[in-house]
C-alpha cells in the first residue's frame, strides 16, 4: 500500500485502490449508520426492560415473509453491484438493464413491506398497540423512507446510463453506494426486529 | 479476470442468502415447544450474523475491498462501533432489568 | 489580532461586513436561544408529556420567574433568527442554482418563526402569568407550548431539502457535498419528531429518547457544522459570481487526530 | 472604501423605477385612518384592559362590548397586514444602498412579514373571546390573556426590523445615502423603547404591565411615531429615486 500513485497505472484494474463513488456519500453512509445504531440501541435496551411483552408482540411477525423480503433486497443490491461492474467495463446497455432490475426488486421489496404492514394492522397490531410495534413501525417506516429516497438515486443512475453525454462513473457509483446503504440498514433492522429474542 | 469478479459477486450473494436462511433455522430451534422465551444466545448470534452480512455487503458489493486503507479501516471501525453499541445496550439492559 | 479588534474590523471596515454581521448574529442568537431554553426557562429538555393537570400547575409554579424573564428575552430578541436565515439564503444565491431556491429557503424559515418559537413563548407566558388558572387550561397551554415548538415540522423538512438540493446541484462549490447529504439527515429528524403528536409517553413522545435526545443530537451537530461552514463561505467569498475560490493557501488545515490514526 | 460603494441594483433592471410605488405609498394615510378608527372603536384600548381583572370581570367586558370588540378586531384583522407593502417599499429603497450583498435586505424582508402577523394572531384570540359570550369565564379569560400577551409581548420582529434598518443605513456610506443618518439613530431609539413590552408578563401592575405607561402607551406611541417618521423618510427617498431614474437618464441621448 506504500506504493506511490504512479505505480498503480501498471496494475490490473482490479488492484487499483480507489474510493467507490464520491467520498461525500461515504460521510452520509457513516453518519446515518450511527443514527440508526442509536435507534437500535434504544430499542434493544427497552426490549430487555419488558421482555415478555416484546416477545408476545414480536410473535405476530411473519418471519418467512421477512426472509423473502430480505432476499429480494439482497438480490437488488447484487444487481446494482453488477450494474456498476458493467458500467465500468463500458457495457452501458447491460448496466442499464441491471439498474432497471434493481428498481424492480426495490419495488417488490416495498410491495411486500406494504403487504406485511396491512396484515399486521388488520390483525390489530398498529403503531400504537404495543411498545414493540411502536419500534417496529418506526424502524421499518424510517427504512421505507430511505428506500423511497433510494428510488430517486436509482432514477438519477438510469438517467445517466441512458444518455452517453451524461455518463459519469463517479455518479453511478455514488448512487449505488446509497442503494447498498438501504440494504445494510435492512440487514440490521431485520436481525434486531425479527430474530433477536 | 472479469468472470472471476462476476463469480465473486455471485458467491457473496449466495453467502448472504445462506446467512439469512440460517436465521430461519435459529428461530425455529429457539421455539422451545411453542413457549416464548428470551434468549441471550439467539440475540447475540443474530447481531453477529448481521454484522457479518454488513461487512460482506460493504467489502464485496460496495467495493470497499478496493478502496484505500483509510476507508477500509473506517468501515471496519463503523462495524465495530455498531456491534459494541448494540451488545452494550442489550447487556446493560439485561443487568438493569 | 485579538478577538475584539478582529470583530471590530470585521464589522466596520471589512468589505464583507454585512455578511460578518449576520454570521456573528447567528452565533449570538443560537447561544442566547440555548441559554434561554436550557438554563433560564428550563423548557429543554422538555417537560413530561404525561403530567396530570395538577402536576402542570406545579411545573409552571416551579419555573415562574424563569419562564417570564427567559421568554421575555426571546420576545425582544427573537427577530435575530432572521440573520441566520438571511445568510443561508445569501449562500444559496451565491450558488449556480436558480434564485428560486434562495427565496424558498428564506420564506420557509421565516414562516417557521411564528409556530417555531412565538407560540411557545405566548403559551408559556400565559401559563406562568396566572398560576391559579384552572389546571386543565394550564395543561392545555403546556401542550400548546411543547407541541407547537417540537411539532413544527414541514417548514424545516422542506427547507432542509431545498438547501440540500441547492448544494448538490451547485457548480460554484459554495458548500462541500457531504454537507448537502447532512441536510438530508436533518430533514429526517423532522420525520422522527412526528410521532410526538401521537404518543404521550415512551421513546417517541416529545421528551423521548429517540424523538428528543437523538434528534437534538443530530440537529445540534448540523447547526454547529453549518455555522462553521458559513464562516468558511464568507472567508472564501469574492463577492462576485462563478465558482467560489478555495481558502487562500498558506494556512494548511490541521488534520483531525482521528484522520491521522486512520492514515 | 470606495471599493464597496456599489449599489446592489445591477441585477434588477427595474430597480429605480417607481411605477406603482406611489400607489402603494398613498395607501398608508387611508390605512392609518382605519387603524386609528379601529383603535378607538375597541373598548379595551382606551383605557387598556387590566391584567388584574378577574375572569368574571373579563367575561362581563366581552358580553357588554360584544359588537365593538368584534367590529374593531375585524377591521384590524383586515388591515394590520397592510403595513407589509409599505415595508416592501423600504426594502426596494435598500437596493440603492452601498452594500455589496443583498443580505441586509433579506433580514428586513424576513422580519417585515412576521411583524404584522404577530398582531394578526392577537386579533384572532380577541375574536375567539368575543365569539361565544356564554362560554365559561375561565376560557374567555384564557383567550383574553393570549390576545394581550401576543399583542404586547409580540415585538421581536419590530425590534429586529428597527435594528436591521439602523445597521443597513449605517453601512450605507456613500455621499448621498438613501436614508439620512438620523433615521438610523431614530430606529435604534424606537427599538430600545419597544424592549420593555417584551417583558410585560413579569408585571401585572405598574408601568410595565400590559396596561401600563411603558408597555402600552409608550410602546404604541413609539410604533405610531415610527410609521409616521419612516413614511416621511421613505417619501423623500422615493422622490430622490424618481429624480435619478436610470431609465430617464438612459432616454436622454
PDB file of C-alpha atoms in Angstrom, chain A residues 1 12-20 26 29-30 33-34 37 40-42 44-45 47-49 51-52 55-56 59 63-64 67 70-71 74-78 81-82 85-86 88-89 91 176-178 180-181 183-184 187-188 190-192 194-197, chain B residues 1-2 4-6 9-10 13 16-17 20-21 23-24 26-28 30-31 35-40 42-43 46-47 50-51 53-54 57-58 60-69 71-72 74-75 78 81-82 85-87 89-90 92-94 96-97:
ATOM      1  CA  UNK A   1       0.000   0.000   0.000  1.00  0.00           C
ATOM      2  CA  UNK A  12      -4.543  -4.557 -13.436  1.00  0.00           C
ATOM      3  CA  UNK A  13      -7.819  -2.743 -12.998  1.00  0.00           C
ATOM      4  CA  UNK A  14      -8.796  -4.935 -10.064  1.00  0.00           C
ATOM      5  CA  UNK A  15      -5.846  -3.866  -7.954  1.00  0.00           C
ATOM      6  CA  UNK A  16      -6.162  -0.091  -8.187  1.00  0.00           C
ATOM      7  CA  UNK A  17      -7.165   1.463  -4.878  1.00  0.00           C
ATOM      8  CA  UNK A  18     -10.000   3.913  -5.251  1.00  0.00           C
ATOM      9  CA  UNK A  19     -12.930   5.180  -3.241  1.00  0.00           C
ATOM     10  CA  UNK A  20     -16.125   3.822  -4.771  1.00  0.00           C
ATOM     11  CA  UNK A  26     -19.479   7.825   2.402  1.00  0.00           C
ATOM     12  CA  UNK A  29     -23.335   6.389   4.991  1.00  0.00           C
ATOM     13  CA  UNK A  30     -21.258   6.586   8.168  1.00  0.00           C
ATOM     14  CA  UNK A  33     -25.463   4.431  10.193  1.00  0.00           C
ATOM     15  CA  UNK A  34     -24.610   5.901  13.574  1.00  0.00           C
ATOM     16  CA  UNK A  37     -27.357   2.429  15.553  1.00  0.00           C
ATOM     17  CA  UNK A  40     -31.301   0.127  17.631  1.00  0.00           C
ATOM     18  CA  UNK A  41     -29.609   0.676  20.987  1.00  0.00           C
ATOM     19  CA  UNK A  42     -32.715   2.369  22.362  1.00  0.00           C
ATOM     20  CA  UNK A  44     -32.623  -3.231  22.480  1.00  0.00           C
ATOM     21  CA  UNK A  45     -32.411  -1.536  25.856  1.00  0.00           C
ATOM     22  CA  UNK A  47     -36.778  -4.543  24.998  1.00  0.00           C
ATOM     23  CA  UNK A  48     -34.816  -6.017  27.890  1.00  0.00           C
ATOM     24  CA  UNK A  49     -36.904  -3.998  30.345  1.00  0.00           C
ATOM     25  CA  UNK A  51     -39.085  -8.936  27.503  1.00  0.00           C
ATOM     26  CA  UNK A  52     -42.384 -10.779  27.960  1.00  0.00           C
ATOM     27  CA  UNK A  55     -41.779 -11.320  22.759  1.00  0.00           C
ATOM     28  CA  UNK A  56     -45.540 -11.598  22.629  1.00  0.00           C
ATOM     29  CA  UNK A  59     -44.619 -13.298  17.647  1.00  0.00           C
ATOM     30  CA  UNK A  63     -40.766 -14.456   9.649  1.00  0.00           C
ATOM     31  CA  UNK A  64     -40.859 -16.311   6.280  1.00  0.00           C
ATOM     32  CA  UNK A  67     -36.861 -13.621   4.946  1.00  0.00           C
ATOM     33  CA  UNK A  70     -34.604  -9.713   2.857  1.00  0.00           C
ATOM     34  CA  UNK A  71     -33.511 -11.943  -0.003  1.00  0.00           C
ATOM     35  CA  UNK A  74     -30.077  -8.509  -1.093  1.00  0.00           C
ATOM     36  CA  UNK A  75     -30.633  -9.503  -4.707  1.00  0.00           C
ATOM     37  CA  UNK A  76     -31.315  -5.892  -5.663  1.00  0.00           C
ATOM     38  CA  UNK A  77     -28.030  -4.999  -4.006  1.00  0.00           C
ATOM     39  CA  UNK A  78     -26.282  -7.689  -6.038  1.00  0.00           C
ATOM     40  CA  UNK A  81     -23.165  -4.134  -7.861  1.00  0.00           C
ATOM     41  CA  UNK A  82     -23.239  -5.971 -11.192  1.00  0.00           C
ATOM     42  CA  UNK A  85     -19.211  -3.601 -12.957  1.00  0.00           C
ATOM     43  CA  UNK A  86     -20.838  -3.462 -16.387  1.00  0.00           C
ATOM     44  CA  UNK A  88     -17.050   0.246 -15.547  1.00  0.00           C
ATOM     45  CA  UNK A  89     -16.432  -2.099 -18.455  1.00  0.00           C
ATOM     46  CA  UNK A  91     -21.217  -2.081 -21.391  1.00  0.00           C
ATOM     47  CA  UNK A 176     -25.108   2.553  -5.989  1.00  0.00           C
ATOM     48  CA  UNK A 177     -23.393   3.261  -2.661  1.00  0.00           C
ATOM     49  CA  UNK A 178     -26.597   4.877  -1.432  1.00  0.00           C
ATOM     50  CA  UNK A 180     -26.342  -0.566  -0.755  1.00  0.00           C
ATOM     51  CA  UNK A 181     -26.754   1.527   2.371  1.00  0.00           C
ATOM     52  CA  UNK A 183     -29.733  -2.730   2.078  1.00  0.00           C
ATOM     53  CA  UNK A 184     -27.315  -2.513   5.022  1.00  0.00           C
ATOM     54  CA  UNK A 187     -29.923  -6.289   7.260  1.00  0.00           C
ATOM     55  CA  UNK A 188     -29.549  -4.777  10.737  1.00  0.00           C
ATOM     56  CA  UNK A 190     -34.214  -7.479  10.164  1.00  0.00           C
ATOM     57  CA  UNK A 191     -31.870  -9.016  12.719  1.00  0.00           C
ATOM     58  CA  UNK A 192     -32.960  -6.831  15.639  1.00  0.00           C
ATOM     59  CA  UNK A 194     -37.329 -10.395  13.671  1.00  0.00           C
ATOM     60  CA  UNK A 195     -34.586 -12.570  15.156  1.00  0.00           C
ATOM     61  CA  UNK A 196     -33.434 -11.077  18.436  1.00  0.00           C
ATOM     62  CA  UNK A 197     -35.163 -12.667  21.402  1.00  0.00           C
TER      63      UNK A 197
ATOM     64  CA  UNK B   1     -10.464 -11.827 -14.567  1.00  0.00           C
ATOM     65  CA  UNK B   2     -13.810 -10.265 -15.305  1.00  0.00           C
ATOM     66  CA  UNK B   4     -13.806 -14.087 -11.663  1.00  0.00           C
ATOM     67  CA  UNK B   5     -15.133 -10.823 -10.227  1.00  0.00           C
ATOM     68  CA  UNK B   6     -18.589 -11.728 -11.524  1.00  0.00           C
ATOM     69  CA  UNK B   9     -20.114 -11.215  -6.536  1.00  0.00           C
ATOM     70  CA  UNK B  10     -22.392 -14.200  -7.034  1.00  0.00           C
ATOM     71  CA  UNK B  13     -24.759 -13.017  -2.724  1.00  0.00           C
ATOM     72  CA  UNK B  16     -25.671 -13.517   2.263  1.00  0.00           C
ATOM     73  CA  UNK B  17     -28.736 -15.552   1.339  1.00  0.00           C
ATOM     74  CA  UNK B  20     -30.471 -15.182   6.011  1.00  0.00           C
ATOM     75  CA  UNK B  21     -31.754 -18.738   5.834  1.00  0.00           C
ATOM     76  CA  UNK B  23     -31.806 -17.110  10.748  1.00  0.00           C
ATOM     77  CA  UNK B  24     -34.864 -19.215   9.995  1.00  0.00           C
ATOM     78  CA  UNK B  26     -32.066 -20.311  14.585  1.00  0.00           C
ATOM     79  CA  UNK B  27     -35.581 -19.027  15.056  1.00  0.00           C
ATOM     80  CA  UNK B  28     -37.148 -22.479  14.669  1.00  0.00           C
ATOM     81  CA  UNK B  30     -35.369 -21.356  19.654  1.00  0.00           C
ATOM     82  CA  UNK B  31     -39.103 -22.075  19.562  1.00  0.00           C
ATOM     83  CA  UNK B  35     -43.466 -21.132  24.504  1.00  0.00           C
ATOM     84  CA  UNK B  36     -41.911 -17.741  24.051  1.00  0.00           C
ATOM     85  CA  UNK B  37     -38.635 -17.292  25.844  1.00  0.00           C
ATOM     86  CA  UNK B  38     -35.960 -14.658  25.775  1.00  0.00           C
ATOM     87  CA  UNK B  39     -32.583 -15.937  24.708  1.00  0.00           C
ATOM     88  CA  UNK B  40     -29.243 -14.221  25.045  1.00  0.00           C
ATOM     89  CA  UNK B  42     -30.093 -16.044  19.927  1.00  0.00           C
ATOM     90  CA  UNK B  43     -29.791 -12.286  20.405  1.00  0.00           C
ATOM     91  CA  UNK B  46     -28.339 -12.634  15.456  1.00  0.00           C
ATOM     92  CA  UNK B  47     -26.321  -9.456  15.970  1.00  0.00           C
ATOM     93  CA  UNK B  50     -25.998  -9.289  10.882  1.00  0.00           C
ATOM     94  CA  UNK B  51     -22.604  -7.624  11.330  1.00  0.00           C
ATOM     95  CA  UNK B  53     -23.586  -9.594   6.483  1.00  0.00           C
ATOM     96  CA  UNK B  54     -22.931  -5.872   6.753  1.00  0.00           C
ATOM     97  CA  UNK B  57     -22.081  -6.103   1.655  1.00  0.00           C
ATOM     98  CA  UNK B  58     -19.527  -3.362   2.284  1.00  0.00           C
ATOM     99  CA  UNK B  60     -17.928  -7.053  -1.882  1.00  0.00           C
ATOM    100  CA  UNK B  61     -20.969  -5.107  -3.083  1.00  0.00           C
ATOM    101  CA  UNK B  62     -19.802  -1.620  -2.166  1.00  0.00           C
ATOM    102  CA  UNK B  63     -16.290  -2.419  -3.348  1.00  0.00           C
ATOM    103  CA  UNK B  64     -14.591  -1.323  -0.152  1.00  0.00           C
ATOM    104  CA  UNK B  65     -12.210  -4.212  -0.907  1.00  0.00           C
ATOM    105  CA  UNK B  66     -10.567  -1.992  -3.498  1.00  0.00           C
ATOM    106  CA  UNK B  67     -10.803   1.217  -1.502  1.00  0.00           C
ATOM    107  CA  UNK B  68      -7.811   2.977   0.056  1.00  0.00           C
ATOM    108  CA  UNK B  69      -6.925   1.776   3.569  1.00  0.00           C
ATOM    109  CA  UNK B  71     -11.926   3.889   4.089  1.00  0.00           C
ATOM    110  CA  UNK B  72     -11.364   0.199   4.735  1.00  0.00           C
ATOM    111  CA  UNK B  74     -13.231   3.400   8.740  1.00  0.00           C
ATOM    112  CA  UNK B  75     -15.858   0.883   7.626  1.00  0.00           C
ATOM    113  CA  UNK B  78     -18.042   1.508  11.970  1.00  0.00           C
ATOM    114  CA  UNK B  81     -18.880   0.577  16.828  1.00  0.00           C
ATOM    115  CA  UNK B  82     -22.275  -0.756  15.781  1.00  0.00           C
ATOM    116  CA  UNK B  85     -23.080  -0.334  20.931  1.00  0.00           C
ATOM    117  CA  UNK B  86     -25.774  -2.922  20.260  1.00  0.00           C
ATOM    118  CA  UNK B  87     -24.290  -5.532  22.584  1.00  0.00           C
ATOM    119  CA  UNK B  89     -27.084  -1.553  25.339  1.00  0.00           C
ATOM    120  CA  UNK B  90     -28.581  -5.038  25.297  1.00  0.00           C
ATOM    121  CA  UNK B  92     -26.753  -3.186  30.235  1.00  0.00           C
ATOM    122  CA  UNK B  93     -30.488  -3.553  29.781  1.00  0.00           C
ATOM    123  CA  UNK B  94     -30.326  -7.145  30.975  1.00  0.00           C
ATOM    124  CA  UNK B  96     -30.661  -3.299  34.902  1.00  0.00           C
ATOM    125  CA  UNK B  97     -33.854  -5.310  34.370  1.00  0.00           C
TER     126      UNK B  97
END
